[in-house]
Short mmCIF file of C-alpha atoms in Angstrom, two decimals:
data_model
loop_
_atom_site.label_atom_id
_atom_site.label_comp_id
_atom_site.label_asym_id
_atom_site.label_seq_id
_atom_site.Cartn_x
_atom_site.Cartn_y
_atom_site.Cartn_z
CA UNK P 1 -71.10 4.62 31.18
CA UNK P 2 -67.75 3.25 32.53
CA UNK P 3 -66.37 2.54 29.42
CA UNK P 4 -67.46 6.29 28.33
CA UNK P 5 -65.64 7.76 31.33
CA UNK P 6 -62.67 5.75 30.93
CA UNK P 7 -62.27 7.45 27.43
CA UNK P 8 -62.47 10.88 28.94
CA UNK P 9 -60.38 9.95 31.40
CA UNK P 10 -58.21 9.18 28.81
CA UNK P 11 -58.74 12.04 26.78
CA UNK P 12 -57.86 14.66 29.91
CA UNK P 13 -54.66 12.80 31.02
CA UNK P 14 -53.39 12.86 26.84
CA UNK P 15 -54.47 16.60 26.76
CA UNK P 16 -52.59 17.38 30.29
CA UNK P 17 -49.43 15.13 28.45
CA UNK P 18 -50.04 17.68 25.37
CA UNK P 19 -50.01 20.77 27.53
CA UNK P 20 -46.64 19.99 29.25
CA UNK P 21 -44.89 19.03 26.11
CA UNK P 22 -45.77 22.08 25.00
CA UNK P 23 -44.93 24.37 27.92
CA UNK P 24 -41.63 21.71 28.08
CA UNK P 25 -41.22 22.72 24.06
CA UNK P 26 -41.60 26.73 24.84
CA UNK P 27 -39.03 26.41 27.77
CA UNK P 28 -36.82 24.89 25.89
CA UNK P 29 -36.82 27.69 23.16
CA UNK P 30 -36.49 30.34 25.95
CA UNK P 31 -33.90 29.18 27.02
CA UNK P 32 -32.28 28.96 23.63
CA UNK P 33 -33.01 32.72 22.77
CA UNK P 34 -31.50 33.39 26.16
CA UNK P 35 -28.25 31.51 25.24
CA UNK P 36 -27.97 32.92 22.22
CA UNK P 37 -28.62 36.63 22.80
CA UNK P 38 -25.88 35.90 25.72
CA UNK P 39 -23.73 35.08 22.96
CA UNK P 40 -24.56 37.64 20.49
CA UNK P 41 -23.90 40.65 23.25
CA UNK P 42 -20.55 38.69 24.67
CA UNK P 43 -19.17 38.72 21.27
CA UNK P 44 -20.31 42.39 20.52
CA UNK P 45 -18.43 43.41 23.73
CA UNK P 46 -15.46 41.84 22.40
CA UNK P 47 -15.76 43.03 19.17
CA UNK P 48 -15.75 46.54 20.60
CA UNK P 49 -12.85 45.32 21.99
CA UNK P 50 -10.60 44.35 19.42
CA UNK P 51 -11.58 47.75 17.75
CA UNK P 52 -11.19 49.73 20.40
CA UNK P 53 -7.51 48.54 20.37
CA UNK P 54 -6.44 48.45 16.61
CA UNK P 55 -8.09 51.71 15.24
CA UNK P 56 -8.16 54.01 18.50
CA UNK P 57 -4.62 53.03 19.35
CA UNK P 58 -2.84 55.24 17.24
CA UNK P 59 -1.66 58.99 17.69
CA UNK P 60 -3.88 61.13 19.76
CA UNK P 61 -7.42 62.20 18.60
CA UNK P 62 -9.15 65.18 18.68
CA UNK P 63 -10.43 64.32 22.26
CA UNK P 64 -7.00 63.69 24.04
CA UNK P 65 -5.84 66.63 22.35
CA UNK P 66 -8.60 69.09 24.01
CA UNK P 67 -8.50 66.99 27.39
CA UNK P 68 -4.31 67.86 27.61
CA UNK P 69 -4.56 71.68 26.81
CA UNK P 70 -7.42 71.65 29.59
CA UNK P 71 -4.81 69.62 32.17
CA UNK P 72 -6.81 66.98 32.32
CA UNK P 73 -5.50 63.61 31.69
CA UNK P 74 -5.74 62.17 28.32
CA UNK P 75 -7.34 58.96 27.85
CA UNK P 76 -5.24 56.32 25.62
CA UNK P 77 -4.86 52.54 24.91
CA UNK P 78 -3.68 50.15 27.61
CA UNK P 79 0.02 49.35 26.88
CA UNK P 80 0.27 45.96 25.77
CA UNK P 81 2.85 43.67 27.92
CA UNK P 82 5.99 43.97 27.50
CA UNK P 83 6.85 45.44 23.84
CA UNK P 84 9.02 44.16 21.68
CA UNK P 85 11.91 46.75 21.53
CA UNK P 86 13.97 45.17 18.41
CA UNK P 87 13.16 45.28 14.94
CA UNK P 88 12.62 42.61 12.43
CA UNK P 89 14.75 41.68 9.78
CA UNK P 90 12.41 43.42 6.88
CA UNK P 91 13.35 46.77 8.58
CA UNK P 92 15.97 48.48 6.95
CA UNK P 93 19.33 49.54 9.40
CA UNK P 94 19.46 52.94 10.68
CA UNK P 95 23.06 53.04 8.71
CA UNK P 96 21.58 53.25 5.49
CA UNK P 97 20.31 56.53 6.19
CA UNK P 98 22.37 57.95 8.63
CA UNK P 99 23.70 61.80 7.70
CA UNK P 100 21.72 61.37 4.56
CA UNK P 101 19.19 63.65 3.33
CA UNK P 102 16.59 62.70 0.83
CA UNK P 103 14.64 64.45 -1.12
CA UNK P 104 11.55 63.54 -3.30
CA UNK P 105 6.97 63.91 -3.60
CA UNK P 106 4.37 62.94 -2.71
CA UNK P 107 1.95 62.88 -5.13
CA UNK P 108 -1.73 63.32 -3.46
CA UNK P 109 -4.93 63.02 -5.80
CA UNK P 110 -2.55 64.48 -8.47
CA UNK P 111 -0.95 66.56 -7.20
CA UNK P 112 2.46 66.88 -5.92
CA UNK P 113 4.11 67.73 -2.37
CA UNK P 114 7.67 68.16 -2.04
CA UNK P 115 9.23 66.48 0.65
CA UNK P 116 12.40 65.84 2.26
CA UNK P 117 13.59 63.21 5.38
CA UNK P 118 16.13 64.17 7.01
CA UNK P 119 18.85 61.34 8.31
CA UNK P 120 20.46 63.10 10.42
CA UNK P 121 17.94 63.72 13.14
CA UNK P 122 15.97 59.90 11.97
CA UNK P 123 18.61 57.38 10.99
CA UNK P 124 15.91 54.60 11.49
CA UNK P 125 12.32 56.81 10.38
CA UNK P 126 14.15 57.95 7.14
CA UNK P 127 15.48 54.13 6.24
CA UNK P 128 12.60 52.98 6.84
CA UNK P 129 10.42 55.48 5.14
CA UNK P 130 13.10 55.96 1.74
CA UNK P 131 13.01 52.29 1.92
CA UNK P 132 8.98 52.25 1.47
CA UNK P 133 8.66 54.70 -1.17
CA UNK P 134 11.59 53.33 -3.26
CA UNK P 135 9.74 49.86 -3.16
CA UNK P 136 6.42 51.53 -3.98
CA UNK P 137 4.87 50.19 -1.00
CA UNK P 138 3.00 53.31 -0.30
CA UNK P 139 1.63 53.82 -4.03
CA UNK P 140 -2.00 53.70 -3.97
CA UNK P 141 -2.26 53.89 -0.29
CA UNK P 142 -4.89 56.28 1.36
CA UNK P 143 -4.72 59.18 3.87
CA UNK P 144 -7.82 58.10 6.00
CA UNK P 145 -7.79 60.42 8.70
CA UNK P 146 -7.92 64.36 8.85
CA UNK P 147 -8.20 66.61 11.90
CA UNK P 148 -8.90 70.11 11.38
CA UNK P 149 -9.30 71.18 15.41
CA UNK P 150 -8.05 74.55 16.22
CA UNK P 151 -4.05 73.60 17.43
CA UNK P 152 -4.29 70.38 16.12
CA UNK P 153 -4.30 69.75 12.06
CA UNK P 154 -2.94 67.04 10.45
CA UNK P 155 -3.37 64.41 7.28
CA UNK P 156 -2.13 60.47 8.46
CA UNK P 157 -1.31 58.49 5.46
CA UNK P 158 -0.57 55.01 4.81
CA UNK P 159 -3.73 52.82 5.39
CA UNK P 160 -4.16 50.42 2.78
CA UNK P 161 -7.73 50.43 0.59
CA UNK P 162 -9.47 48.60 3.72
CA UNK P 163 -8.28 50.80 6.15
CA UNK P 164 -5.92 49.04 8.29
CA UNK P 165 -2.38 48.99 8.54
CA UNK P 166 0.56 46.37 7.93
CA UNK P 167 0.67 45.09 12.12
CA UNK P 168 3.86 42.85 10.87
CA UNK P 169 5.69 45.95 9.85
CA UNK P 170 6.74 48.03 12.88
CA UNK P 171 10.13 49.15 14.47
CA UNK P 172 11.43 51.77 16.77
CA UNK P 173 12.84 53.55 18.43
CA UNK P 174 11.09 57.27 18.79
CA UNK P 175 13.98 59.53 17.32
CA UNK P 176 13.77 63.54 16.70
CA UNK P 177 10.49 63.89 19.06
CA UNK P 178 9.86 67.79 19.98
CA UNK P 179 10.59 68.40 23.67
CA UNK P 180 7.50 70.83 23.89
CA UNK P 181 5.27 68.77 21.97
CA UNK P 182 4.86 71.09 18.84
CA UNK P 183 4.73 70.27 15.62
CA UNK P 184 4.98 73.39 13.06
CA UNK P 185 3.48 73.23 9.92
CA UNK P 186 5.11 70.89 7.32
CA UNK P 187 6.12 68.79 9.71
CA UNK P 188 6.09 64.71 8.60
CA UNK P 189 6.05 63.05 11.32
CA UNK P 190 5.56 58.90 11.94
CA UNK P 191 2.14 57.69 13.53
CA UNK P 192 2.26 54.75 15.67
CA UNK P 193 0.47 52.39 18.62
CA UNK P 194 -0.23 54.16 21.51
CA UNK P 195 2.12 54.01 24.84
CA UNK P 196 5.11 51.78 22.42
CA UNK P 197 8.15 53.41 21.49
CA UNK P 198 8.22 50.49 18.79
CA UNK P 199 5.06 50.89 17.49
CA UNK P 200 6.22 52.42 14.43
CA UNK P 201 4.57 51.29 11.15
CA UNK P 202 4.01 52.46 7.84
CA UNK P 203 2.00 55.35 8.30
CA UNK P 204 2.93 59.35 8.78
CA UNK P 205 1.28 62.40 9.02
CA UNK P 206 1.12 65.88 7.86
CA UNK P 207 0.85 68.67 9.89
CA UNK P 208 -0.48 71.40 7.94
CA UNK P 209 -1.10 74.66 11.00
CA UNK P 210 0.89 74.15 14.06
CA UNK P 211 0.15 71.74 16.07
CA UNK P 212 0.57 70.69 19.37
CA UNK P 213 0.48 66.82 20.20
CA UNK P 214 0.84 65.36 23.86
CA UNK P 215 3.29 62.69 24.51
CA UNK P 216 1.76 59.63 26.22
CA UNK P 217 3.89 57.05 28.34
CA UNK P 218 6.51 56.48 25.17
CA UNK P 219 7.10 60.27 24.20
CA UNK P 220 6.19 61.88 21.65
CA UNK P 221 6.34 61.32 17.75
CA UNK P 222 9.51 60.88 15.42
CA UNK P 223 9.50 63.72 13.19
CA UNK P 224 11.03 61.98 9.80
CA UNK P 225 10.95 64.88 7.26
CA UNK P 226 9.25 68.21 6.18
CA UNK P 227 7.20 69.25 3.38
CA UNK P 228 9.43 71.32 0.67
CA UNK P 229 6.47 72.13 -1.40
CA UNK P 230 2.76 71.86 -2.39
CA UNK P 231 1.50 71.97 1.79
CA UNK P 232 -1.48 74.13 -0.17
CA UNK P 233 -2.27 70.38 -1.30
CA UNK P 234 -2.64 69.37 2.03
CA UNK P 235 -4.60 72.92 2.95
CA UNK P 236 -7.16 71.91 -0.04
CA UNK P 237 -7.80 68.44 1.05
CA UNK P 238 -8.45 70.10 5.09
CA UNK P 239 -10.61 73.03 3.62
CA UNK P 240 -13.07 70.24 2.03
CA UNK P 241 -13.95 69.24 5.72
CA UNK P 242 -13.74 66.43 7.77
CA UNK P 243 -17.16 63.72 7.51
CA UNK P 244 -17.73 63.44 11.19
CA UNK P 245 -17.18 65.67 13.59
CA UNK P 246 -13.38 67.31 13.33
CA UNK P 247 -11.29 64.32 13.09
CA UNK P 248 -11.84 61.45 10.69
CA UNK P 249 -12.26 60.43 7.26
CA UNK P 250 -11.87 63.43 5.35
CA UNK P 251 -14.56 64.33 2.79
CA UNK P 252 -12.37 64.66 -0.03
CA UNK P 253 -11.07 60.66 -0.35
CA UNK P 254 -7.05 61.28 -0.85
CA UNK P 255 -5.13 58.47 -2.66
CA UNK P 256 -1.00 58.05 -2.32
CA UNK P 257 -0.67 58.27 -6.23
CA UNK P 258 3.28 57.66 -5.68
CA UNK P 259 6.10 58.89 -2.91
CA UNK P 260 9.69 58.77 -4.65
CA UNK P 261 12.36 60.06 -2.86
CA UNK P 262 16.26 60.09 -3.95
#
């Protein structure tokens, strides 16, 4: 009978043992899960982040547009500290293009859009842009982005296949920039980071109805060239629509199929 209760006793105490390394076993894994979905929302945050800086921090959307003609303040990007205000040494020298005029096309899905950049007014945009199209660099680029807002309509150009841009490449400083903030149609003007008059890059927009844009903390943008030609091109691509909302990918993809200028 001793021996007998012994065993039990044995056999409660090994169960109670088997209990708490199990609760010890399930703690442990909570406490994982909690570490890890800690993790997983930290690094979403930051991922927001990072996007919320490289894509958003470009010329004004729809949204800022509509917030300035109501007089309300228009959100934007943070500046980032202290901008460089020089240019590398892969930017071409405002001299190059200074009193020049250049002429050329675009050539969008096919079809062609006279252009011309003017020297004159943008030394530095039309160097660097008659610089880019007689390398190539924009052939096969996309136009990503379309607005089609009442006041504000415009086609930016440049993003490679992907979508992003060439951060490496950018210059300053804002030349040309309308005093009143309008844009008329035909008007090629250069996109760049938010708040940084030398945040200048490889891409430029279109403005096909006239447009008014708000200057932020740098100005407003350098207005390179005009359209000679073909701005029913750009008309065709905005009557197609925009995928979201009215300001985004447009529905009609548009590739650079070359930009020569002379």
């Amino acid at each position: 009978m001793v021996k007998r209760n012994a065993r039990e006793e044995r056999r409660r105490v090994q169960l109670m043992e088997a209990k708490a390394e199990l609760r010890k076993g399930k703690e442990k894994r909570r406490r994982r899960d909690n570490t890890i979905a800690a993790a997983a929302c930290a690094l979403a945050v930051i991922v927001a982040a990072v996007l919320q800086g490289t894509v958003f921090a470009s010329n004004p959307t729809a949204a800022e547009y509509a917030a300035a003609q109501a007089g309300l303040e228009a959100p934007s990007a943070t500046p980032s500290a202290s901008p460089a205000q020089t240019n590398g040494p892969d930017i071409p020298k405002p001299e190059t293009a200074a009193g020049k005029t250049f002429t050329g096309q675009l050539v969008l899905n096919g079809k062609p859009v006279g252009v011309e950049l003017d020297g004159t007014k943008a030394p530095q945009a039309a160097a660097v842009f008659a610089s880019l199209a007689q390398a190539g660099t924009l052939n096969g680029r996309q136009c990503g982005r379309l607005t089609n807002s009442a006041g504000f309509a415009l086609l930016q150009c440049g993003q490679k296949a992907d979508g992003s841009s060439d951060t490496a490449y950018t210059w300053g400083p804002l030349e040309n920039t309308p005093a009143d903030g309008t844009y008329p149609a035909g008007t090629i003007a250069v996109a760049r980071t938010a708040n940084n008059a030398y945040g200048n890059g490889q891409e430029f927009f279109i403005v096909y109805k006239d447009t008014t844009i708000p200057a932020d903390s740098a100005g407003g943008y350098t207005v390179v060239g005009k359209v000679t030609s073909g701005l029913d091109v750009v008309d065709g691509i905005a009557a197609a629509g925009v995928k979201t909302g009215n300001d985004g990918a447009p529905v009609t993809p548009v590739t650079i199929d070359s930009f020569t200028v002379k």
